[in-house]
PDB file of C-alpha atoms in Angstrom:
ATOM      1  CA  MET S  18     -47.344 -26.545 -37.796  1.00 39.00           C
ATOM      2  CA  THR S  19     -48.952 -27.028 -34.375  1.00 44.00           C
ATOM      3  CA  ARG S  20     -45.711 -28.255 -32.810  1.00 48.00           C
ATOM      4  CA  ASP S  21     -44.086 -24.917 -33.670  1.00 83.00           C
ATOM      5  CA  ILE S  22     -46.587 -22.962 -31.582  1.00 90.00           C
ATOM      6  CA  PRO S  23     -45.100 -22.082 -28.159  1.00 93.00           C
ATOM      7  CA  TYR S  24     -46.923 -23.779 -25.305  1.00 95.00           C
ATOM      8  CA  TYR S  25     -49.459 -21.634 -23.479  1.00 97.00           C
ATOM      9  CA  LEU S  26     -52.241 -22.860 -21.186  1.00 97.00           C
ATOM     10  CA  PRO S  27     -55.218 -20.459 -21.269  1.00 96.00           C
ATOM     11  CA  ILE S  28     -56.685 -19.476 -17.928  1.00 94.00           C
ATOM     12  CA  GLY S  29     -59.698 -17.492 -19.131  1.00 94.00           C
ATOM     13  CA  GLU S  30     -60.793 -15.955 -22.416  1.00 96.00           C
ATOM     14  CA  GLU S  31     -57.510 -14.181 -23.132  1.00 97.00           C
ATOM     15  CA  ILE S  32     -56.861 -16.001 -26.418  1.00 97.00           C
ATOM     16  CA  GLU S  33     -60.339 -15.244 -27.764  1.00 97.00           C
ATOM     17  CA  LEU S  34     -60.005 -11.612 -26.696  1.00 97.00           C
ATOM     18  CA  PHE S  35     -56.677 -11.243 -28.452  1.00 98.00           C
ATOM     19  CA  ARG S  36     -57.919 -12.905 -31.606  1.00 97.00           C
ATOM     20  CA  ALA S  37     -60.857 -10.508 -31.840  1.00 98.00           C
ATOM     21  CA  ALA S  38     -58.602  -7.517 -31.151  1.00 97.00           C
ATOM     22  CA  PHE S  39     -56.132  -8.661 -33.796  1.00 97.00           C
ATOM     23  CA  GLU S  40     -58.857  -9.108 -36.378  1.00 96.00           C
ATOM     24  CA  CYS S  41     -60.020  -5.539 -35.654  1.00 96.00           C
ATOM     25  CA  ARG S  42     -56.394  -4.297 -35.463  1.00 96.00           C
ATOM     26  CA  LEU S  43     -57.040  -2.863 -32.007  1.00 97.00           C
ATOM     27  CA  PRO S  44     -53.864  -2.175 -29.991  1.00 97.00           C
ATOM     28  CA  VAL S  45     -53.548  -4.452 -26.967  1.00 98.00           C
ATOM     29  CA  LEU S  46     -52.298  -3.868 -23.416  1.00 97.00           C
ATOM     30  CA  LEU S  47     -51.202  -6.911 -21.428  1.00 96.00           C
ATOM     31  CA  LYS S  48     -51.049  -6.207 -17.725  1.00 93.00           C
ATOM     32  CA  GLY S  49     -50.108  -8.500 -14.904  1.00 91.00           C
ATOM     33  CA  PRO S  50     -47.345  -9.489 -12.467  1.00 89.00           C
ATOM     34  CA  THR S  51     -43.844 -10.577 -13.397  1.00 87.00           C
ATOM     35  CA  GLY S  52     -43.485 -14.108 -14.711  1.00 89.00           C
ATOM     36  CA  CYS S  53     -47.191 -14.840 -15.137  1.00 92.00           C
ATOM     37  CA  GLY S  54     -46.971 -15.661 -18.851  1.00 94.00           C
ATOM     38  CA  LYS S  55     -47.449 -12.379 -20.747  1.00 95.00           C
ATOM     39  CA  THR S  56     -44.462 -12.875 -23.013  1.00 95.00           C
ATOM     40  CA  ARG S  57     -45.241 -16.533 -23.672  1.00 96.00           C
ATOM     41  CA  PHE S  58     -48.833 -15.514 -24.429  1.00 97.00           C
ATOM     42  CA  ILE S  59     -47.831 -13.008 -27.117  1.00 97.00           C
ATOM     43  CA  GLU S  60     -45.450 -15.545 -28.665  1.00 96.00           C
ATOM     44  CA  HIS S  61     -48.264 -18.112 -28.715  1.00 97.00           C
ATOM     45  CA  VAL S  62     -50.958 -15.910 -30.237  1.00 97.00           C
ATOM     46  CA  THR S  63     -48.568 -14.417 -32.792  1.00 96.00           C
ATOM     47  CA  ARG S  64     -47.768 -17.865 -34.107  1.00 94.00           C
ATOM     48  CA  ARG S  65     -51.418 -18.884 -34.094  1.00 94.00           C
ATOM     49  CA  PHE S  66     -53.056 -15.857 -35.637  1.00 94.00           C
ATOM     50  CA  HIS S  67     -50.506 -13.720 -37.448  1.00 90.00           C
ATOM     51  CA  GLY S  68     -48.729 -16.024 -39.847  1.00 77.00           C
ATOM     52  CA  ASP S  69     -45.686 -14.849 -41.795  1.00 73.00           C
ATOM     53  CA  THR S  70     -44.961 -11.312 -42.931  1.00 70.00           C
ATOM     54  CA  ALA S  71     -44.941 -10.562 -46.641  1.00 64.00           C
ATOM     55  CA  ASP S  72     -41.198  -9.873 -46.819  1.00 68.00           C
ATOM     56  CA  GLY S  73     -40.132 -12.739 -44.576  1.00 73.00           C
ATOM     57  CA  ALA S  74     -39.376 -10.464 -41.601  1.00 79.00           C
ATOM     58  CA  PRO S  75     -40.093 -11.749 -38.066  1.00 90.00           C
ATOM     59  CA  ALA S  76     -43.807 -11.811 -37.249  1.00 94.00           C
ATOM     60  CA  LEU S  77     -43.070 -10.653 -33.686  1.00 96.00           C
ATOM     61  CA  ILE S  78     -40.613  -7.870 -32.857  1.00 96.00           C
ATOM     62  CA  THR S  79     -40.018  -7.462 -29.124  1.00 96.00           C
ATOM     63  CA  VAL S  80     -38.525  -4.387 -27.453  1.00 95.00           C
ATOM     64  CA  ALA S  81     -37.474  -4.623 -23.799  1.00 93.00           C
ATOM     65  CA  CYS S  82     -38.185  -1.081 -22.633  1.00 91.00           C
ATOM     66  CA  ARG S  83     -35.767   0.701 -20.309  1.00 89.00           C
ATOM     67  CA  GLU S  84     -35.511   4.148 -18.773  1.00 87.00           C
ATOM     68  CA  ASP S  85     -32.974   5.400 -21.324  1.00 88.00           C
ATOM     69  CA  LEU S  86     -34.939   4.142 -24.342  1.00 89.00           C
ATOM     70  CA  THR S  87     -35.112   7.017 -26.825  1.00 89.00           C
ATOM     71  CA  GLY S  88     -37.373   7.755 -29.745  1.00 90.00           C
ATOM     72  CA  SER S  89     -34.458   7.039 -32.090  1.00 91.00           C
ATOM     73  CA  ASP S  90     -34.039   3.611 -30.504  1.00 93.00           C
ATOM     74  CA  LEU S  91     -37.607   2.803 -31.532  1.00 94.00           C
ATOM     75  CA  VAL S  92     -37.979   4.658 -34.817  1.00 95.00           C
ATOM     76  CA  GLY S  93     -34.466   4.652 -36.275  1.00 95.00           C
ATOM     77  CA  ARG S  94     -31.484   6.887 -36.923  1.00 94.00           C
ATOM     78  CA  TYR S  95     -28.920   7.923 -39.490  1.00 92.00           C
ATOM     79  CA  LEU S  96     -25.591   6.120 -39.240  1.00 93.00           C
ATOM     80  CA  ILE S  97     -22.313   6.674 -41.054  1.00 91.00           C
ATOM     81  CA  LYS S  98     -21.172   3.736 -43.170  1.00 87.00           C
ATOM     82  CA  GLY S  99     -17.969   4.428 -44.997  1.00 84.00           C
ATOM     83  CA  ASP S 100     -18.426   7.672 -46.881  1.00 84.00           C
ATOM     84  CA  ASP S 101     -22.222   7.498 -46.768  1.00 89.00           C
ATOM     85  CA  THR S 102     -24.895   8.366 -44.249  1.00 91.00           C
ATOM     86  CA  VAL S 103     -27.629   5.744 -44.258  1.00 94.00           C
ATOM     87  CA  TRP S 104     -30.945   5.471 -42.469  1.00 94.00           C
ATOM     88  CA  ILE S 105     -31.456   2.405 -40.255  1.00 95.00           C
ATOM     89  CA  ASP S 106     -35.010   1.556 -39.213  1.00 95.00           C
ATOM     90  CA  GLY S 107     -35.625   0.968 -35.522  1.00 96.00           C
ATOM     91  CA  PRO S 108     -37.703  -2.036 -34.355  1.00 96.00           C
ATOM     92  CA  LEU S 109     -40.987  -0.108 -34.297  1.00 96.00           C
ATOM     93  CA  THR S 110     -40.488   1.159 -37.848  1.00 96.00           C
ATOM     94  CA  GLN S 111     -39.516  -2.329 -39.014  1.00 95.00           C
ATOM     95  CA  ALA S 112     -42.761  -3.708 -37.603  1.00 96.00           C
ATOM     96  CA  VAL S 113     -44.855  -0.896 -39.118  1.00 96.00           C
ATOM     97  CA  ARG S 114     -43.324  -1.491 -42.560  1.00 95.00           C
ATOM     98  CA  SER S 115     -43.465  -5.285 -42.587  1.00 93.00           C
ATOM     99  CA  GLY S 116     -46.785  -5.820 -40.818  1.00 94.00           C
ATOM    100  CA  ALA S 117     -45.341  -7.528 -37.747  1.00 96.00           C
ATOM    101  CA  ILE S 118     -46.634  -7.407 -34.198  1.00 97.00           C
ATOM    102  CA  CYS S 119     -44.495  -4.995 -32.172  1.00 97.00           C
ATOM    103  CA  TYR S 120     -44.378  -5.901 -28.483  1.00 97.00           C
ATOM    104  CA  LEU S 121     -43.126  -3.203 -26.115  1.00 95.00           C
ATOM    105  CA  ASP S 122     -42.381  -5.103 -22.914  1.00 94.00           C
ATOM    106  CA  GLU S 123     -42.688  -3.145 -19.627  1.00 90.00           C
ATOM    107  CA  VAL S 124     -43.506   0.010 -21.566  1.00 89.00           C
ATOM    108  CA  VAL S 125     -43.662   2.276 -18.497  1.00 86.00           C
ATOM    109  CA  GLU S 126     -39.924   1.836 -18.046  1.00 86.00           C
ATOM    110  CA  ALA S 127     -39.420   3.921 -21.194  1.00 85.00           C
ATOM    111  CA  ARG S 128     -39.213   7.706 -21.064  1.00 82.00           C
ATOM    112  CA  LYS S 129     -42.516   9.566 -21.261  1.00 78.00           C
ATOM    113  CA  ASP S 130     -41.535  11.422 -24.425  1.00 77.00           C
ATOM    114  CA  THR S 131     -40.798   8.068 -26.045  1.00 82.00           C
ATOM    115  CA  THR S 132     -44.196   6.543 -25.322  1.00 84.00           C
ATOM    116  CA  VAL S 133     -45.898   9.530 -26.967  1.00 86.00           C
ATOM    117  CA  LEU S 134     -44.478   8.283 -30.276  1.00 89.00           C
ATOM    118  CA  ILE S 135     -46.881   5.353 -30.302  1.00 92.00           C
ATOM    119  CA  HIS S 136     -50.034   7.473 -30.043  1.00 94.00           C
ATOM    120  CA  PRO S 137     -50.572   8.006 -33.807  1.00 95.00           C
ATOM    121  CA  LEU S 138     -50.302   4.230 -34.288  1.00 95.00           C
ATOM    122  CA  THR S 139     -53.052   3.480 -31.773  1.00 95.00           C
ATOM    123  CA  ASP S 140     -56.014   5.330 -33.251  1.00 93.00           C
ATOM    124  CA  HIS S 141     -57.751   5.487 -36.620  1.00 93.00           C
ATOM    125  CA  ARG S 142     -54.694   7.084 -38.266  1.00 95.00           C
ATOM    126  CA  ARG S 143     -52.307   4.122 -37.796  1.00 97.00           C
ATOM    127  CA  ILE S 144     -49.333   6.221 -38.838  1.00 97.00           C
ATOM    128  CA  LEU S 145     -45.781   6.643 -37.638  1.00 96.00           C
ATOM    129  CA  PRO S 146     -44.259  10.104 -38.153  1.00 95.00           C
ATOM    130  CA  ILE S 147     -40.513   9.864 -38.824  1.00 94.00           C
ATOM    131  CA  ASP S 148     -39.459  13.441 -38.159  1.00 91.00           C
ATOM    132  CA  LYS S 149     -35.802  12.975 -39.066  1.00 91.00           C
ATOM    133  CA  ARG S 150     -36.788  11.936 -42.578  1.00 93.00           C
ATOM    134  CA  GLY S 151     -39.806  14.163 -42.949  1.00 91.00           C
ATOM    135  CA  GLU S 152     -41.824  11.013 -43.583  1.00 94.00           C
ATOM    136  CA  ILE S 153     -45.215   9.827 -42.397  1.00 96.00           C
ATOM    137  CA  LEU S 154     -45.305   6.044 -42.598  1.00 96.00           C
ATOM    138  CA  GLU S 155     -48.674   4.328 -42.874  1.00 97.00           C
ATOM    139  CA  ALA S 156     -48.843   1.068 -40.980  1.00 97.00           C
ATOM    140  CA  HIS S 157     -49.022  -2.168 -42.929  1.00 95.00           C
ATOM    141  CA  GLY S 158     -52.451  -3.778 -42.747  1.00 94.00           C
ATOM    142  CA  ASP S 159     -51.191  -6.606 -40.526  1.00 94.00           C
ATOM    143  CA  PHE S 160     -49.314  -4.381 -38.075  1.00 96.00           C
ATOM    144  CA  LEU S 161     -50.402  -4.534 -34.443  1.00 97.00           C
ATOM    145  CA  LEU S 162     -48.979  -2.766 -31.398  1.00 97.00           C
ATOM    146  CA  VAL S 163     -48.946  -4.669 -28.107  1.00 97.00           C
ATOM    147  CA  ILE S 164     -47.573  -3.285 -24.841  1.00 96.00           C
ATOM    148  CA  SER S 165     -47.203  -4.797 -21.380  1.00 94.00           C
ATOM    149  CA  TYR S 166     -46.641  -3.597 -17.862  1.00 88.00           C
ATOM    150  CA  ASN S 167     -46.859  -4.712 -14.266  1.00 87.00           C
ATOM    151  CA  PRO S 168     -49.303  -2.388 -12.446  1.00 82.00           C
ATOM    152  CA  GLY S 169     -48.361  -3.705  -9.018  1.00 66.00           C
ATOM    153  CA  TYR S 170     -44.631  -3.157  -9.359  1.00 58.00           C
ATOM    154  CA  GLN S 171     -44.044   0.278 -10.836  1.00 50.00           C
ATOM    155  CA  SER S 172     -44.292   3.421  -8.753  1.00 47.00           C
ATOM    156  CA  VAL S 173     -46.951   6.053  -9.335  1.00 44.00           C
ATOM    157  CA  LEU S 174     -44.341   8.087 -11.209  1.00 48.00           C
ATOM    158  CA  LYS S 175     -44.013   5.238 -13.712  1.00 64.00           C
ATOM    159  CA  ASP S 176     -47.680   4.443 -14.179  1.00 74.00           C
ATOM    160  CA  LEU S 177     -49.266   4.599 -17.623  1.00 80.00           C
ATOM    161  CA  LYS S 178     -50.695   7.990 -18.522  1.00 82.00           C
ATOM    162  CA  PRO S 179     -54.478   7.969 -19.150  1.00 86.00           C
ATOM    163  CA  SER S 180     -53.849   9.397 -22.621  1.00 86.00           C
ATOM    164  CA  THR S 181     -51.836   6.248 -23.412  1.00 88.00           C
ATOM    165  CA  ARG S 182     -53.846   3.678 -21.456  1.00 89.00           C
ATOM    166  CA  GLN S 183     -57.149   4.599 -23.118  1.00 93.00           C
ATOM    167  CA  ARG S 184     -55.807   3.767 -26.553  1.00 95.00           C
ATOM    168  CA  PHE S 185     -55.602   0.044 -25.817  1.00 96.00           C
ATOM    169  CA  VAL S 186     -57.796  -2.965 -25.268  1.00 97.00           C
ATOM    170  CA  ALA S 187     -56.564  -4.365 -21.940  1.00 96.00           C
ATOM    171  CA  ILE S 188     -56.148  -8.059 -21.171  1.00 97.00           C
ATOM    172  CA  GLU S 189     -55.379  -8.750 -17.529  1.00 95.00           C
ATOM    173  CA  PHE S 190     -53.205 -11.634 -16.377  1.00 95.00           C
ATOM    174  CA  SER S 191     -52.648 -13.104 -12.946  1.00 92.00           C
ATOM    175  CA  TYR S 192     -50.977 -16.201 -11.595  1.00 93.00           C
ATOM    176  CA  PRO S 193     -52.896 -19.371 -12.525  1.00 94.00           C
ATOM    177  CA  PRO S 194     -54.958 -21.356 -10.009  1.00 96.00           C
ATOM    178  CA  ARG S 195     -53.064 -24.180  -8.370  1.00 97.00           C
ATOM    179  CA  ASP S 196     -54.142 -27.016 -10.686  1.00 97.00           C
ATOM    180  CA  LYS S 197     -53.449 -25.000 -13.846  1.00 97.00           C
ATOM    181  CA  GLU S 198     -50.106 -23.780 -12.550  1.00 97.00           C
ATOM    182  CA  ALA S 199     -49.110 -27.343 -11.689  1.00 98.00           C
ATOM    183  CA  GLU S 200     -49.939 -28.383 -15.250  1.00 98.00           C
ATOM    184  CA  ILE S 201     -47.749 -25.581 -16.616  1.00 98.00           C
ATOM    185  CA  VAL S 202     -44.847 -26.396 -14.287  1.00 98.00           C
ATOM    186  CA  ALA S 203     -45.019 -30.093 -15.172  1.00 98.00           C
ATOM    187  CA  HIS S 204     -45.125 -29.388 -18.916  1.00 97.00           C
ATOM    188  CA  GLU S 205     -42.264 -26.879 -18.902  1.00 97.00           C
ATOM    189  CA  SER S 206     -39.935 -28.802 -16.589  1.00 97.00           C
ATOM    190  CA  GLY S 207     -40.788 -32.468 -17.082  1.00 97.00           C
ATOM    191  CA  ILE S 208     -41.227 -32.902 -13.334  1.00 97.00           C
ATOM    192  CA  ALA S 209     -43.773 -35.421 -12.017  1.00 97.00           C
ATOM    193  CA  ALA S 210     -47.342 -34.126 -11.737  1.00 97.00           C
ATOM    194  CA  ASP S 211     -47.517 -34.613  -7.952  1.00 97.00           C
ATOM    195  CA  VAL S 212     -44.307 -32.641  -7.394  1.00 98.00           C
ATOM    196  CA  ALA S 213     -45.542 -29.907  -9.725  1.00 98.00           C
ATOM    197  CA  LEU S 214     -48.709 -29.684  -7.661  1.00 98.00           C
ATOM    198  CA  GLU S 215     -46.650 -29.256  -4.483  1.00 98.00           C
ATOM    199  CA  LEU S 216     -44.622 -26.482  -6.128  1.00 98.00           C
ATOM    200  CA  ALA S 217     -47.826 -24.759  -7.207  1.00 97.00           C
ATOM    201  CA  GLY S 218     -49.060 -25.017  -3.626  1.00 97.00           C
ATOM    202  CA  LEU S 219     -45.812 -23.440  -2.453  1.00 97.00           C
ATOM    203  CA  GLY S 220     -46.405 -20.628  -4.938  1.00 96.00           C
ATOM    204  CA  GLU S 221     -49.808 -19.909  -3.403  1.00 94.00           C
ATOM    205  CA  LYS S 222     -48.360 -19.824   0.097  1.00 94.00           C
ATOM    206  CA  VAL S 223     -45.480 -17.517  -0.834  1.00 94.00           C
ATOM    207  CA  ARG S 224     -47.805 -15.094  -2.620  1.00 92.00           C
ATOM    208  CA  ASN S 225     -49.820 -14.776   0.558  1.00 89.00           C
ATOM    209  CA  LEU S 226     -46.700 -13.287   2.173  1.00 86.00           C
ATOM    210  CA  LYS S 227     -47.205 -10.116   0.133  1.00 70.00           C
ATOM    211  CA  ALA S 228     -49.460  -8.925   2.934  1.00 60.00           C
ATOM    212  CA  SER S 229     -46.448  -9.249   5.250  1.00 62.00           C
ATOM    213  CA  GLY S 230     -44.232  -7.001   3.171  1.00 66.00           C
ATOM    214  CA  LEU S 231     -42.955  -9.222   0.338  1.00 74.00           C
ATOM    215  CA  GLU S 232     -42.635  -6.873  -2.625  1.00 73.00           C
ATOM    216  CA  GLU S 233     -43.786  -9.358  -5.226  1.00 79.00           C
ATOM    217  CA  GLY S 234     -45.017 -12.948  -5.147  1.00 85.00           C
ATOM    218  CA  VAL S 235     -43.149 -15.857  -6.657  1.00 93.00           C
ATOM    219  CA  SER S 236     -43.675 -16.137 -10.397  1.00 94.00           C
ATOM    220  CA  THR S 237     -44.672 -19.238 -12.301  1.00 96.00           C
ATOM    221  CA  ARG S 238     -41.320 -18.853 -14.070  1.00 96.00           C
ATOM    222  CA  LEU S 239     -39.421 -19.295 -10.794  1.00 96.00           C
ATOM    223  CA  LEU S 240     -41.451 -22.373  -9.887  1.00 97.00           C
ATOM    224  CA  ILE S 241     -40.466 -23.841 -13.253  1.00 98.00           C
ATOM    225  CA  TYR S 242     -36.825 -23.034 -12.500  1.00 98.00           C
ATOM    226  CA  ALA S 243     -37.098 -24.862  -9.183  1.00 98.00           C
ATOM    227  CA  ALA S 244     -38.667 -27.856 -10.910  1.00 98.00           C
ATOM    228  CA  ARG S 245     -35.891 -27.955 -13.515  1.00 98.00           C
ATOM    229  CA  LEU S 246     -33.253 -27.941 -10.792  1.00 98.00           C
ATOM    230  CA  MET S 247     -35.050 -30.798  -9.074  1.00 98.00           C
ATOM    231  CA  ARG S 248     -35.124 -32.726 -12.358  1.00 97.00           C
ATOM    232  CA  ARG S 249     -31.345 -32.390 -12.415  1.00 97.00           C
ATOM    233  CA  GLY S 250     -31.043 -34.047  -9.029  1.00 97.00           C
ATOM    234  CA  VAL S 251     -30.983 -30.990  -6.756  1.00 97.00           C
ATOM    235  CA  SER S 252     -32.914 -31.597  -3.542  1.00 97.00           C
ATOM    236  CA  ALA S 253     -36.315 -29.936  -3.285  1.00 97.00           C
ATOM    237  CA  ARG S 254     -35.264 -27.708  -0.374  1.00 96.00           C
ATOM    238  CA  ALA S 255     -32.059 -26.568  -2.111  1.00 97.00           C
ATOM    239  CA  ALA S 256     -33.878 -25.968  -5.414  1.00 98.00           C
ATOM    240  CA  CYS S 257     -36.557 -23.881  -3.705  1.00 97.00           C
ATOM    241  CA  ALA S 258     -33.954 -21.919  -1.768  1.00 97.00           C
ATOM    242  CA  ALA S 259     -32.099 -21.025  -4.958  1.00 97.00           C
ATOM    243  CA  ALA S 260     -35.028 -20.450  -7.309  1.00 97.00           C
ATOM    244  CA  VAL S 261     -37.591 -19.060  -4.873  1.00 96.00           C
ATOM    245  CA  THR S 262     -36.237 -17.767  -1.550  1.00 95.00           C
ATOM    246  CA  ARG S 263     -32.974 -16.136  -2.654  1.00 95.00           C
ATOM    247  CA  ALA S 264     -34.469 -14.938  -5.920  1.00 94.00           C
ATOM    248  CA  LEU S 265     -37.318 -13.101  -4.192  1.00 92.00           C
ATOM    249  CA  SER S 266     -35.654 -11.274  -1.328  1.00 88.00           C
ATOM    250  CA  ASP S 267     -32.461 -10.192   0.380  1.00 89.00           C
ATOM    251  CA  ASP S 268     -34.194  -9.449   3.671  1.00 88.00           C
ATOM    252  CA  PRO S 269     -33.225 -12.081   6.294  1.00 90.00           C
ATOM    253  CA  GLU S 270     -36.660 -12.113   7.936  1.00 90.00           C
ATOM    254  CA  THR S 271     -38.451 -12.544   4.607  1.00 89.00           C
ATOM    255  CA  GLU S 272     -36.011 -15.238   3.522  1.00 92.00           C
ATOM    256  CA  ARG S 273     -36.595 -17.073   6.793  1.00 93.00           C
ATOM    257  CA  ALA S 274     -40.377 -16.910   6.310  1.00 93.00           C
ATOM    258  CA  ILE S 275     -40.152 -18.282   2.759  1.00 94.00           C
ATOM    259  CA  ASP S 276     -37.743 -21.036   3.846  1.00 95.00           C
ATOM    260  CA  GLU S 277     -40.229 -22.084   6.534  1.00 95.00           C
ATOM    261  CA  LEU S 278     -42.950 -22.376   3.913  1.00 95.00           C
ATOM    262  CA  CYS S 279     -40.643 -24.471   1.733  1.00 96.00           C
ATOM    263  CA  SER S 280     -39.938 -26.794   4.665  1.00 95.00           C
ATOM    264  CA  THR S 281     -43.656 -27.363   5.248  1.00 95.00           C
ATOM    265  CA  VAL S 282     -44.227 -28.289   1.600  1.00 95.00           C
ATOM    266  CA  PHE S 283     -41.012 -30.309   1.260  1.00 95.00           C
ATOM    267  CA  PRO S 284     -40.204 -31.574   4.774  1.00 89.00           C
TER     268      PRO S 284
END
């Protein structure tokens, strides 16, 4: 059973916090920068603490939120099949019925009127009104709503409304310290531990460029990509250029600054 649990290296008390929140059925907000492990975390804790749903449905239902995400996309809609009109549950309704964890990734990308739909599920009511069917669906006892967002990336216009934010227990994520990040990179890529440590050191240096105008620091995910390229025989400089420099910026000055950092780590 343990081998089926996705790998996740805890940095603080995030696993204990989630377990307590899940046992209390408190909705959870995961916030942190891109590629720091939020999605892997929810996959890990779902497998550890949730178990299987009663009807065999997936224990984790993930929705990648986007600006044109509608309420019908989440809740469901009527569709014509042959001569009949049938109701098709959306992912949120599926999770509410089956008792799955519903993970709304980058929730602030969704339209404001869409996020309001989750409010009745995040207080003592735990209900989902389905207006098109005139139905009020009570959440299964195992249902949990989890949302994520990157507070440093979105504009003020796309920030979470206080009326939404204050319905969640928040768990904050950041990039791991160098030794922990090296352990993650080595595990996920199979690269040697000393090379993984150098890549983690490069990550620290690149993130310090944010003060110089870099929009967002290099993610742990990109460092893993670089390590995987290196494992396939790509030179360290070329792997870092492809997975770090060119992936982070199109600005020539910024690219030059990142390339210089790469050359100091991998001369």
